[in-house]
């Protein structure tokens, strides 16, 4: 249902009772947990949406919108930026740019890497202990895997 843009809430004890709780124009591409029982999802229209439990439903809050659209990955972690700011989400996609999202009154996007081809996937990982942040592992149509480490 990701390509169709529908988020469906299904009770695993009653699988036939699934219901659509959110629809995203253009479709959804990737998801990651939020560490508190919810999830972040990103979509082809460039939106990062936070899904959180709201009684027996899900509430969908738009966190940030990439004007370039075509997001293909969202990851949660601790991502120090060269400016000294720390982001909690990172995104990557067809615009070939990996951005760290820095929380605040308005979410600020910091470009941390530009690839030579469209981005396809993104995950956060703790690969180097003690460096003050998480690494980002990026896959793209450039036929390579890139690992970004904190500055």
mmCIF file with all atom_site columns, N, CA and C in Angstrom, residues 50-111:
data_model
loop_
_atom_site.group_PDB
_atom_site.id
_atom_site.type_symbol
_atom_site.label_atom_id
_atom_site.label_alt_id
_atom_site.label_comp_id
_atom_site.label_asym_id
_atom_site.label_entity_id
_atom_site.label_seq_id
_atom_site.pdbx_PDB_ins_code
_atom_site.Cartn_x
_atom_site.Cartn_y
_atom_site.Cartn_z
_atom_site.occupancy
_atom_site.B_iso_or_equiv
_atom_site.pdbx_formal_charge
_atom_site.auth_seq_id
_atom_site.auth_comp_id
_atom_site.auth_asym_id
_atom_site.auth_atom_id
_atom_site.pdbx_PDB_model_num
ATOM 1   N N  . UNK A 1 50  ? 4.661  12.200 10.429 1.00 0.00 ? 50  UNK A N  1
ATOM 2   C CA . UNK A 1 50  ? 4.807  11.482 11.689 1.00 0.00 ? 50  UNK A CA 1
ATOM 3   C C  . UNK A 1 50  ? 3.463  10.854 12.025 1.00 0.00 ? 50  UNK A C  1
ATOM 4   N N  . UNK A 1 51  ? 3.421  9.545  12.151 1.00 0.00 ? 51  UNK A N  1
ATOM 5   C CA . UNK A 1 51  ? 2.209  8.813  12.510 1.00 0.00 ? 51  UNK A CA 1
ATOM 6   C C  . UNK A 1 51  ? 2.290  8.423  13.975 1.00 0.00 ? 51  UNK A C  1
ATOM 7   N N  . UNK A 1 52  ? 1.298  8.841  14.767 1.00 0.00 ? 52  UNK A N  1
ATOM 8   C CA . UNK A 1 52  ? 1.274  8.523  16.192 1.00 0.00 ? 52  UNK A CA 1
ATOM 9   C C  . UNK A 1 52  ? -0.103 8.006  16.577 1.00 0.00 ? 52  UNK A C  1
ATOM 10  N N  . UNK A 1 53  ? -0.121 7.138  17.595 1.00 0.00 ? 53  UNK A N  1
ATOM 11  C CA . UNK A 1 53  ? -1.385 6.586  18.078 1.00 0.00 ? 53  UNK A CA 1
ATOM 12  C C  . UNK A 1 53  ? -2.258 7.702  18.635 1.00 0.00 ? 53  UNK A C  1
ATOM 13  N N  . UNK A 1 54  ? -3.551 7.606  18.324 1.00 0.00 ? 54  UNK A N  1
ATOM 14  C CA . UNK A 1 54  ? -4.543 8.568  18.806 1.00 0.00 ? 54  UNK A CA 1
ATOM 15  C C  . UNK A 1 54  ? -5.808 7.770  19.107 1.00 0.00 ? 54  UNK A C  1
ATOM 16  N N  . UNK A 1 55  ? -5.843 7.178  20.325 1.00 0.00 ? 55  UNK A N  1
ATOM 17  C CA . UNK A 1 55  ? -6.950 6.284  20.660 1.00 0.00 ? 55  UNK A CA 1
ATOM 18  C C  . UNK A 1 55  ? -6.857 5.031  19.824 1.00 0.00 ? 55  UNK A C  1
ATOM 19  N N  . UNK A 1 56  ? -7.921 4.710  19.093 1.00 0.00 ? 56  UNK A N  1
ATOM 20  C CA . UNK A 1 56  ? -7.894 3.531  18.222 1.00 0.00 ? 56  UNK A CA 1
ATOM 21  C C  . UNK A 1 56  ? -7.608 3.918  16.776 1.00 0.00 ? 56  UNK A C  1
ATOM 22  N N  . UNK A 1 57  ? -7.039 5.086  16.580 1.00 0.00 ? 57  UNK A N  1
ATOM 23  C CA . UNK A 1 57  ? -6.695 5.570  15.235 1.00 0.00 ? 57  UNK A CA 1
ATOM 24  C C  . UNK A 1 57  ? -5.234 6.025  15.224 1.00 0.00 ? 57  UNK A C  1
ATOM 25  N N  . UNK A 1 58  ? -4.817 6.581  14.110 1.00 0.00 ? 58  UNK A N  1
ATOM 26  C CA . UNK A 1 58  ? -3.495 7.184  13.987 1.00 0.00 ? 58  UNK A CA 1
ATOM 27  C C  . UNK A 1 58  ? -3.662 8.646  13.607 1.00 0.00 ? 58  UNK A C  1
ATOM 28  N N  . UNK A 1 59  ? -2.839 9.481  14.201 1.00 0.00 ? 59  UNK A N  1
ATOM 29  C CA . UNK A 1 59  ? -2.808 10.889 13.836 1.00 0.00 ? 59  UNK A CA 1
ATOM 30  C C  . UNK A 1 59  ? -1.612 11.082 12.921 1.00 0.00 ? 59  UNK A C  1
ATOM 31  N N  . UNK A 1 60  ? -1.790 11.818 11.829 1.00 0.00 ? 60  UNK A N  1
ATOM 32  C CA . UNK A 1 60  ? -0.717 12.076 10.872 1.00 0.00 ? 60  UNK A CA 1
ATOM 33  C C  . UNK A 1 60  ? -0.377 13.563 10.897 1.00 0.00 ? 60  UNK A C  1
ATOM 34  N N  . UNK A 1 61  ? 0.878  13.862 11.236 1.00 0.00 ? 61  UNK A N  1
ATOM 35  C CA . UNK A 1 61  ? 1.336  15.242 11.305 1.00 0.00 ? 61  UNK A CA 1
ATOM 36  C C  . UNK A 1 61  ? 2.484  15.426 10.305 1.00 0.00 ? 61  UNK A C  1
ATOM 37  N N  . UNK A 1 62  ? 2.356  16.405 9.420  1.00 0.00 ? 62  UNK A N  1
ATOM 38  C CA . UNK A 1 62  ? 3.431  16.695 8.478  1.00 0.00 ? 62  UNK A CA 1
ATOM 39  C C  . UNK A 1 62  ? 4.549  17.405 9.230  1.00 0.00 ? 62  UNK A C  1
ATOM 40  N N  . UNK A 1 63  ? 5.739  16.819 9.199  1.00 0.00 ? 63  UNK A N  1
ATOM 41  C CA . UNK A 1 63  ? 6.900  17.349 9.907  1.00 0.00 ? 63  UNK A CA 1
ATOM 42  C C  . UNK A 1 63  ? 7.652  18.339 9.036  1.00 0.00 ? 63  UNK A C  1
ATOM 43  N N  . UNK A 1 64  ? 7.794  18.015 7.750  1.00 0.00 ? 64  UNK A N  1
ATOM 44  C CA . UNK A 1 64  ? 8.597  18.824 6.840  1.00 0.00 ? 64  UNK A CA 1
ATOM 45  C C  . UNK A 1 64  ? 8.241  18.449 5.411  1.00 0.00 ? 64  UNK A C  1
ATOM 46  N N  . UNK A 1 65  ? 8.378  19.396 4.506  1.00 0.00 ? 65  UNK A N  1
ATOM 47  C CA . UNK A 1 65  ? 8.134  19.123 3.092  1.00 0.00 ? 65  UNK A CA 1
ATOM 48  C C  . UNK A 1 65  ? 9.351  19.542 2.284  1.00 0.00 ? 65  UNK A C  1
ATOM 49  N N  . UNK A 1 66  ? 9.859  18.621 1.486  1.00 0.00 ? 66  UNK A N  1
ATOM 50  C CA . UNK A 1 66  ? 10.991 18.891 0.595  1.00 0.00 ? 66  UNK A CA 1
ATOM 51  C C  . UNK A 1 66  ? 10.444 19.467 -0.695 1.00 0.00 ? 66  UNK A C  1
ATOM 52  N N  . UNK A 1 67  ? 10.814 20.692 -1.035 1.00 0.00 ? 67  UNK A N  1
ATOM 53  C CA . UNK A 1 67  ? 10.288 21.283 -2.264 1.00 0.00 ? 67  UNK A CA 1
ATOM 54  C C  . UNK A 1 67  ? 10.700 20.528 -3.529 1.00 0.00 ? 67  UNK A C  1
ATOM 55  N N  . UNK A 1 68  ? 11.778 19.735 -3.437 1.00 0.00 ? 68  UNK A N  1
ATOM 56  C CA . UNK A 1 68  ? 12.235 18.978 -4.604 1.00 0.00 ? 68  UNK A CA 1
ATOM 57  C C  . UNK A 1 68  ? 11.415 17.717 -4.836 1.00 0.00 ? 68  UNK A C  1
ATOM 58  N N  . UNK A 1 69  ? 10.658 17.286 -3.823 1.00 0.00 ? 69  UNK A N  1
ATOM 59  C CA . UNK A 1 69  ? 9.842  16.073 -3.889 1.00 0.00 ? 69  UNK A CA 1
ATOM 60  C C  . UNK A 1 69  ? 10.699 14.825 -4.071 1.00 0.00 ? 69  UNK A C  1
ATOM 61  N N  . UNK A 1 70  ? 10.053 13.685 -4.252 1.00 0.00 ? 70  UNK A N  1
ATOM 62  C CA . UNK A 1 70  ? 10.742 12.431 -4.537 1.00 0.00 ? 70  UNK A CA 1
ATOM 63  C C  . UNK A 1 70  ? 11.549 11.847 -3.397 1.00 0.00 ? 70  UNK A C  1
ATOM 64  N N  . UNK A 1 71  ? 11.079 11.973 -2.153 1.00 0.00 ? 71  UNK A N  1
ATOM 65  C CA . UNK A 1 71  ? 11.817 11.377 -1.039 1.00 0.00 ? 71  UNK A CA 1
ATOM 66  C C  . UNK A 1 71  ? 11.750 9.855  -1.112 1.00 0.00 ? 71  UNK A C  1
ATOM 67  N N  . UNK A 1 72  ? 12.900 9.214  -0.869 1.00 0.00 ? 72  UNK A N  1
ATOM 68  C CA . UNK A 1 72  ? 12.981 7.754  -0.915 1.00 0.00 ? 72  UNK A CA 1
ATOM 69  C C  . UNK A 1 72  ? 13.504 7.149  0.364  1.00 0.00 ? 72  UNK A C  1
ATOM 70  N N  . UNK A 1 73  ? 13.778 7.972  1.376  1.00 0.00 ? 73  UNK A N  1
ATOM 71  C CA . UNK A 1 73  ? 14.256 7.436  2.628  1.00 0.00 ? 73  UNK A CA 1
ATOM 72  C C  . UNK A 1 73  ? 14.127 8.434  3.752  1.00 0.00 ? 73  UNK A C  1
ATOM 73  N N  . UNK A 1 74  ? 13.788 7.927  4.941  1.00 0.00 ? 74  UNK A N  1
ATOM 74  C CA . UNK A 1 74  ? 13.774 8.723  6.161  1.00 0.00 ? 74  UNK A CA 1
ATOM 75  C C  . UNK A 1 74  ? 14.389 7.867  7.252  1.00 0.00 ? 74  UNK A C  1
ATOM 76  N N  . UNK A 1 75  ? 15.248 8.469  8.080  1.00 0.00 ? 75  UNK A N  1
ATOM 77  C CA . UNK A 1 75  ? 15.916 7.742  9.155  1.00 0.00 ? 75  UNK A CA 1
ATOM 78  C C  . UNK A 1 75  ? 15.922 8.608  10.402 1.00 0.00 ? 75  UNK A C  1
ATOM 79  N N  . UNK A 1 76  ? 15.794 7.949  11.558 1.00 0.00 ? 76  UNK A N  1
ATOM 80  C CA . UNK A 1 76  ? 15.796 8.646  12.842 1.00 0.00 ? 76  UNK A CA 1
ATOM 81  C C  . UNK A 1 76  ? 17.077 8.320  13.593 1.00 0.00 ? 76  UNK A C  1
ATOM 82  N N  . UNK A 1 77  ? 17.651 9.332  14.225 1.00 0.00 ? 77  UNK A N  1
ATOM 83  C CA . UNK A 1 77  ? 18.860 9.139  15.011 1.00 0.00 ? 77  UNK A CA 1
ATOM 84  C C  . UNK A 1 77  ? 19.363 10.465 15.526 1.00 0.00 ? 77  UNK A C  1
ATOM 85  N N  . UNK A 1 78  ? 20.637 10.503 15.847 1.00 0.00 ? 78  UNK A N  1
ATOM 86  C CA . UNK A 1 78  ? 21.305 11.737 16.241 1.00 0.00 ? 78  UNK A CA 1
ATOM 87  C C  . UNK A 1 78  ? 22.324 12.045 15.167 1.00 0.00 ? 78  UNK A C  1
ATOM 88  N N  . UNK A 1 79  ? 22.138 13.181 14.497 1.00 0.00 ? 79  UNK A N  1
ATOM 89  C CA . UNK A 1 79  ? 22.967 13.512 13.345 1.00 0.00 ? 79  UNK A CA 1
ATOM 90  C C  . UNK A 1 79  ? 23.574 14.903 13.520 1.00 0.00 ? 79  UNK A C  1
ATOM 91  N N  . UNK A 1 80  ? 24.826 14.971 14.043 1.00 0.00 ? 80  UNK A N  1
ATOM 92  C CA . UNK A 1 80  ? 25.493 16.265 14.166 1.00 0.00 ? 80  UNK A CA 1
ATOM 93  C C  . UNK A 1 80  ? 25.773 16.844 12.775 1.00 0.00 ? 80  UNK A C  1
ATOM 94  N N  . UNK A 1 81  ? 25.563 18.138 12.633 1.00 0.00 ? 81  UNK A N  1
ATOM 95  C CA . UNK A 1 81  ? 25.814 18.828 11.366 1.00 0.00 ? 81  UNK A CA 1
ATOM 96  C C  . UNK A 1 81  ? 27.126 19.605 11.458 1.00 0.00 ? 81  UNK A C  1
ATOM 97  N N  . UNK A 1 82  ? 27.752 19.901 10.327 1.00 0.00 ? 82  UNK A N  1
ATOM 98  C CA . UNK A 1 82  ? 28.994 20.682 10.355 1.00 0.00 ? 82  UNK A CA 1
ATOM 99  C C  . UNK A 1 82  ? 28.837 22.022 11.084 1.00 0.00 ? 82  UNK A C  1
ATOM 100 N N  . UNK A 1 83  ? 27.632 22.595 11.084 1.00 0.00 ? 83  UNK A N  1
ATOM 101 C CA . UNK A 1 83  ? 27.387 23.890 11.735 1.00 0.00 ? 83  UNK A CA 1
ATOM 102 C C  . UNK A 1 83  ? 27.325 23.775 13.258 1.00 0.00 ? 83  UNK A C  1
ATOM 103 N N  . UNK A 1 84  ? 27.305 22.548 13.785 1.00 0.00 ? 84  UNK A N  1
ATOM 104 C CA . UNK A 1 84  ? 27.184 22.347 15.219 1.00 0.00 ? 84  UNK A CA 1
ATOM 105 C C  . UNK A 1 84  ? 25.774 21.975 15.654 1.00 0.00 ? 84  UNK A C  1
ATOM 106 N N  . UNK A 1 85  ? 24.793 22.207 14.799 1.00 0.00 ? 85  UNK A N  1
ATOM 107 C CA . UNK A 1 85  ? 23.415 21.820 15.105 1.00 0.00 ? 85  UNK A CA 1
ATOM 108 C C  . UNK A 1 85  ? 23.307 20.304 15.097 1.00 0.00 ? 85  UNK A C  1
ATOM 109 N N  . UNK A 1 86  ? 22.285 19.781 15.791 1.00 0.00 ? 86  UNK A N  1
ATOM 110 C CA . UNK A 1 86  ? 22.044 18.329 15.788 1.00 0.00 ? 86  UNK A CA 1
ATOM 111 C C  . UNK A 1 86  ? 20.648 18.063 15.252 1.00 0.00 ? 86  UNK A C  1
ATOM 112 N N  . UNK A 1 87  ? 20.578 17.200 14.251 1.00 0.00 ? 87  UNK A N  1
ATOM 113 C CA . UNK A 1 87  ? 19.299 16.791 13.697 1.00 0.00 ? 87  UNK A CA 1
ATOM 114 C C  . UNK A 1 87  ? 18.856 15.470 14.270 1.00 0.00 ? 87  UNK A C  1
ATOM 115 N N  . UNK A 1 88  ? 17.557 15.214 14.167 1.00 0.00 ? 88  UNK A N  1
ATOM 116 C CA . UNK A 1 88  ? 16.994 13.962 14.668 1.00 0.00 ? 88  UNK A CA 1
ATOM 117 C C  . UNK A 1 88  ? 16.415 13.097 13.556 1.00 0.00 ? 88  UNK A C  1
ATOM 118 N N  . UNK A 1 89  ? 16.265 13.667 12.377 1.00 0.00 ? 89  UNK A N  1
ATOM 119 C CA . UNK A 1 89  ? 15.805 12.920 11.201 1.00 0.00 ? 89  UNK A CA 1
ATOM 120 C C  . UNK A 1 89  ? 16.712 13.249 10.026 1.00 0.00 ? 89  UNK A C  1
ATOM 121 N N  . UNK A 1 90  ? 16.820 12.312 9.103  1.00 0.00 ? 90  UNK A N  1
ATOM 122 C CA . UNK A 1 90  ? 17.525 12.552 7.851  1.00 0.00 ? 90  UNK A CA 1
ATOM 123 C C  . UNK A 1 90  ? 16.646 12.054 6.722  1.00 0.00 ? 90  UNK A C  1
ATOM 124 N N  . UNK A 1 91  ? 16.746 12.690 5.558  1.00 0.00 ? 91  UNK A N  1
ATOM 125 C CA . UNK A 1 91  ? 15.971 12.294 4.386  1.00 0.00 ? 91  UNK A CA 1
ATOM 126 C C  . UNK A 1 91  ? 16.889 12.249 3.169  1.00 0.00 ? 91  UNK A C  1
ATOM 127 N N  . UNK A 1 92  ? 16.458 11.486 2.164  1.00 0.00 ? 92  UNK A N  1
ATOM 128 C CA . UNK A 1 92  ? 17.266 11.293 0.959  1.00 0.00 ? 92  UNK A CA 1
ATOM 129 C C  . UNK A 1 92  ? 16.312 10.895 -0.152 1.00 0.00 ? 92  UNK A C  1
ATOM 130 N N  . UNK A 1 93  ? 16.629 11.295 -1.386 1.00 0.00 ? 93  UNK A N  1
ATOM 131 C CA . UNK A 1 93  ? 15.733 10.927 -2.466 1.00 0.00 ? 93  UNK A CA 1
ATOM 132 C C  . UNK A 1 93  ? 16.215 11.312 -3.843 1.00 0.00 ? 93  UNK A C  1
ATOM 133 N N  . UNK A 1 94  ? 15.254 11.484 -4.731 1.00 0.00 ? 94  UNK A N  1
ATOM 134 C CA . UNK A 1 94  ? 15.543 11.730 -6.135 1.00 0.00 ? 94  UNK A CA 1
ATOM 135 C C  . UNK A 1 94  ? 16.275 13.032 -6.396 1.00 0.00 ? 94  UNK A C  1
ATOM 136 N N  . UNK A 1 95  ? 16.262 13.979 -5.445 1.00 0.00 ? 95  UNK A N  1
ATOM 137 C CA . UNK A 1 95  ? 16.984 15.241 -5.622 1.00 0.00 ? 95  UNK A CA 1
ATOM 138 C C  . UNK A 1 95  ? 18.494 15.044 -5.441 1.00 0.00 ? 95  UNK A C  1
ATOM 139 N N  . UNK A 1 96  ? 18.929 13.829 -5.100 1.00 0.00 ? 96  UNK A N  1
ATOM 140 C CA . UNK A 1 96  ? 20.331 13.454 -4.954 1.00 0.00 ? 96  UNK A CA 1
ATOM 141 C C  . UNK A 1 96  ? 20.991 14.066 -3.724 1.00 0.00 ? 96  UNK A C  1
ATOM 142 N N  . UNK A 1 97  ? 20.210 14.634 -2.818 1.00 0.00 ? 97  UNK A N  1
ATOM 143 C CA . UNK A 1 97  ? 20.759 15.308 -1.644 1.00 0.00 ? 97  UNK A CA 1
ATOM 144 C C  . UNK A 1 97  ? 20.270 14.620 -0.379 1.00 0.00 ? 97  UNK A C  1
ATOM 145 N N  . UNK A 1 98  ? 21.213 14.340 0.539  1.00 0.00 ? 98  UNK A N  1
ATOM 146 C CA . UNK A 1 98  ? 20.854 13.855 1.861  1.00 0.00 ? 98  UNK A CA 1
ATOM 147 C C  . UNK A 1 98  ? 20.790 15.076 2.765  1.00 0.00 ? 98  UNK A C  1
ATOM 148 N N  . UNK A 1 99  ? 19.664 15.213 3.461  1.00 0.00 ? 99  UNK A N  1
ATOM 149 C CA . UNK A 1 99  ? 19.455 16.359 4.341  1.00 0.00 ? 99  UNK A CA 1
ATOM 150 C C  . UNK A 1 99  ? 19.195 15.868 5.760  1.00 0.00 ? 99  UNK A C  1
ATOM 151 N N  . UNK A 1 100 ? 19.750 16.599 6.729  1.00 0.00 ? 100 UNK A N  1
ATOM 152 C CA . UNK A 1 100 ? 19.466 16.363 8.133  1.00 0.00 ? 100 UNK A CA 1
ATOM 153 C C  . UNK A 1 100 ? 18.440 17.401 8.549  1.00 0.00 ? 100 UNK A C  1
ATOM 154 N N  . UNK A 1 101 ? 17.381 16.951 9.226  1.00 0.00 ? 101 UNK A N  1
ATOM 155 C CA . UNK A 1 101 ? 16.326 17.849 9.679  1.00 0.00 ? 101 UNK A CA 1
ATOM 156 C C  . UNK A 1 101 ? 16.584 18.217 11.132 1.00 0.00 ? 101 UNK A C  1
ATOM 157 N N  . UNK A 1 102 ? 16.775 19.515 11.363 1.00 0.00 ? 102 UNK A N  1
ATOM 158 C CA . UNK A 1 102 ? 17.074 20.039 12.686 1.00 0.00 ? 102 UNK A CA 1
ATOM 159 C C  . UNK A 1 102 ? 15.786 20.588 13.281 1.00 0.00 ? 102 UNK A C  1
ATOM 160 N N  . UNK A 1 103 ? 15.356 20.061 14.440 1.00 0.00 ? 103 UNK A N  1
ATOM 161 C CA . UNK A 1 103 ? 14.102 20.525 15.034 1.00 0.00 ? 103 UNK A CA 1
ATOM 162 C C  . UNK A 1 103 ? 14.232 21.950 15.576 1.00 0.00 ? 103 UNK A C  1
ATOM 163 N N  . UNK A 1 104 ? 13.093 22.599 15.673 1.00 0.00 ? 104 UNK A N  1
ATOM 164 C CA . UNK A 1 104 ? 13.022 23.951 16.212 1.00 0.00 ? 104 UNK A CA 1
ATOM 165 C C  . UNK A 1 104 ? 11.620 24.473 15.991 1.00 0.00 ? 104 UNK A C  1
ATOM 166 N N  . UNK A 1 105 ? 11.423 25.782 16.164 1.00 0.00 ? 105 UNK A N  1
ATOM 167 C CA . UNK A 1 105 ? 10.105 26.370 15.899 1.00 0.00 ? 105 UNK A CA 1
ATOM 168 C C  . UNK A 1 105 ? 9.676  26.013 14.476 1.00 0.00 ? 105 UNK A C  1
ATOM 169 N N  . UNK A 1 106 ? 10.633 26.042 13.563 1.00 0.00 ? 106 UNK A N  1
ATOM 170 C CA . UNK A 1 106 ? 10.435 25.526 12.197 1.00 0.00 ? 106 UNK A CA 1
ATOM 171 C C  . UNK A 1 106 ? 11.569 24.551 11.932 1.00 0.00 ? 106 UNK A C  1
ATOM 172 N N  . UNK A 1 107 ? 11.254 23.432 11.350 1.00 0.00 ? 107 UNK A N  1
ATOM 173 C CA . UNK A 1 107 ? 12.279 22.439 11.028 1.00 0.00 ? 107 UNK A CA 1
ATOM 174 C C  . UNK A 1 107 ? 13.193 23.025 9.959  1.00 0.00 ? 107 UNK A C  1
ATOM 175 N N  . UNK A 1 108 ? 14.498 22.905 10.196 1.00 0.00 ? 108 UNK A N  1
ATOM 176 C CA . UNK A 1 108 ? 15.488 23.412 9.240  1.00 0.00 ? 108 UNK A CA 1
ATOM 177 C C  . UNK A 1 108 ? 16.200 22.228 8.604  1.00 0.00 ? 108 UNK A C  1
ATOM 178 N N  . UNK A 1 109 ? 16.314 22.247 7.284  1.00 0.00 ? 109 UNK A N  1
ATOM 179 C CA . UNK A 1 109 ? 17.000 21.185 6.556  1.00 0.00 ? 109 UNK A CA 1
ATOM 180 C C  . UNK A 1 109 ? 18.428 21.616 6.253  1.00 0.00 ? 109 UNK A C  1
ATOM 181 N N  . UNK A 1 110 ? 19.391 20.750 6.608  1.00 0.00 ? 110 UNK A N  1
ATOM 182 C CA . UNK A 1 110 ? 20.800 21.014 6.362  1.00 0.00 ? 110 UNK A CA 1
ATOM 183 C C  . UNK A 1 110 ? 21.300 19.981 5.365  1.00 0.00 ? 110 UNK A C  1
ATOM 184 N N  . UNK A 1 111 ? 21.779 20.427 4.223  1.00 0.00 ? 111 UNK A N  1
ATOM 185 C CA . UNK A 1 111 ? 22.343 19.516 3.225  1.00 0.00 ? 111 UNK A CA 1
ATOM 186 C C  . UNK A 1 111 ? 23.674 18.981 3.741  1.00 0.00 ? 111 UNK A C  1
#
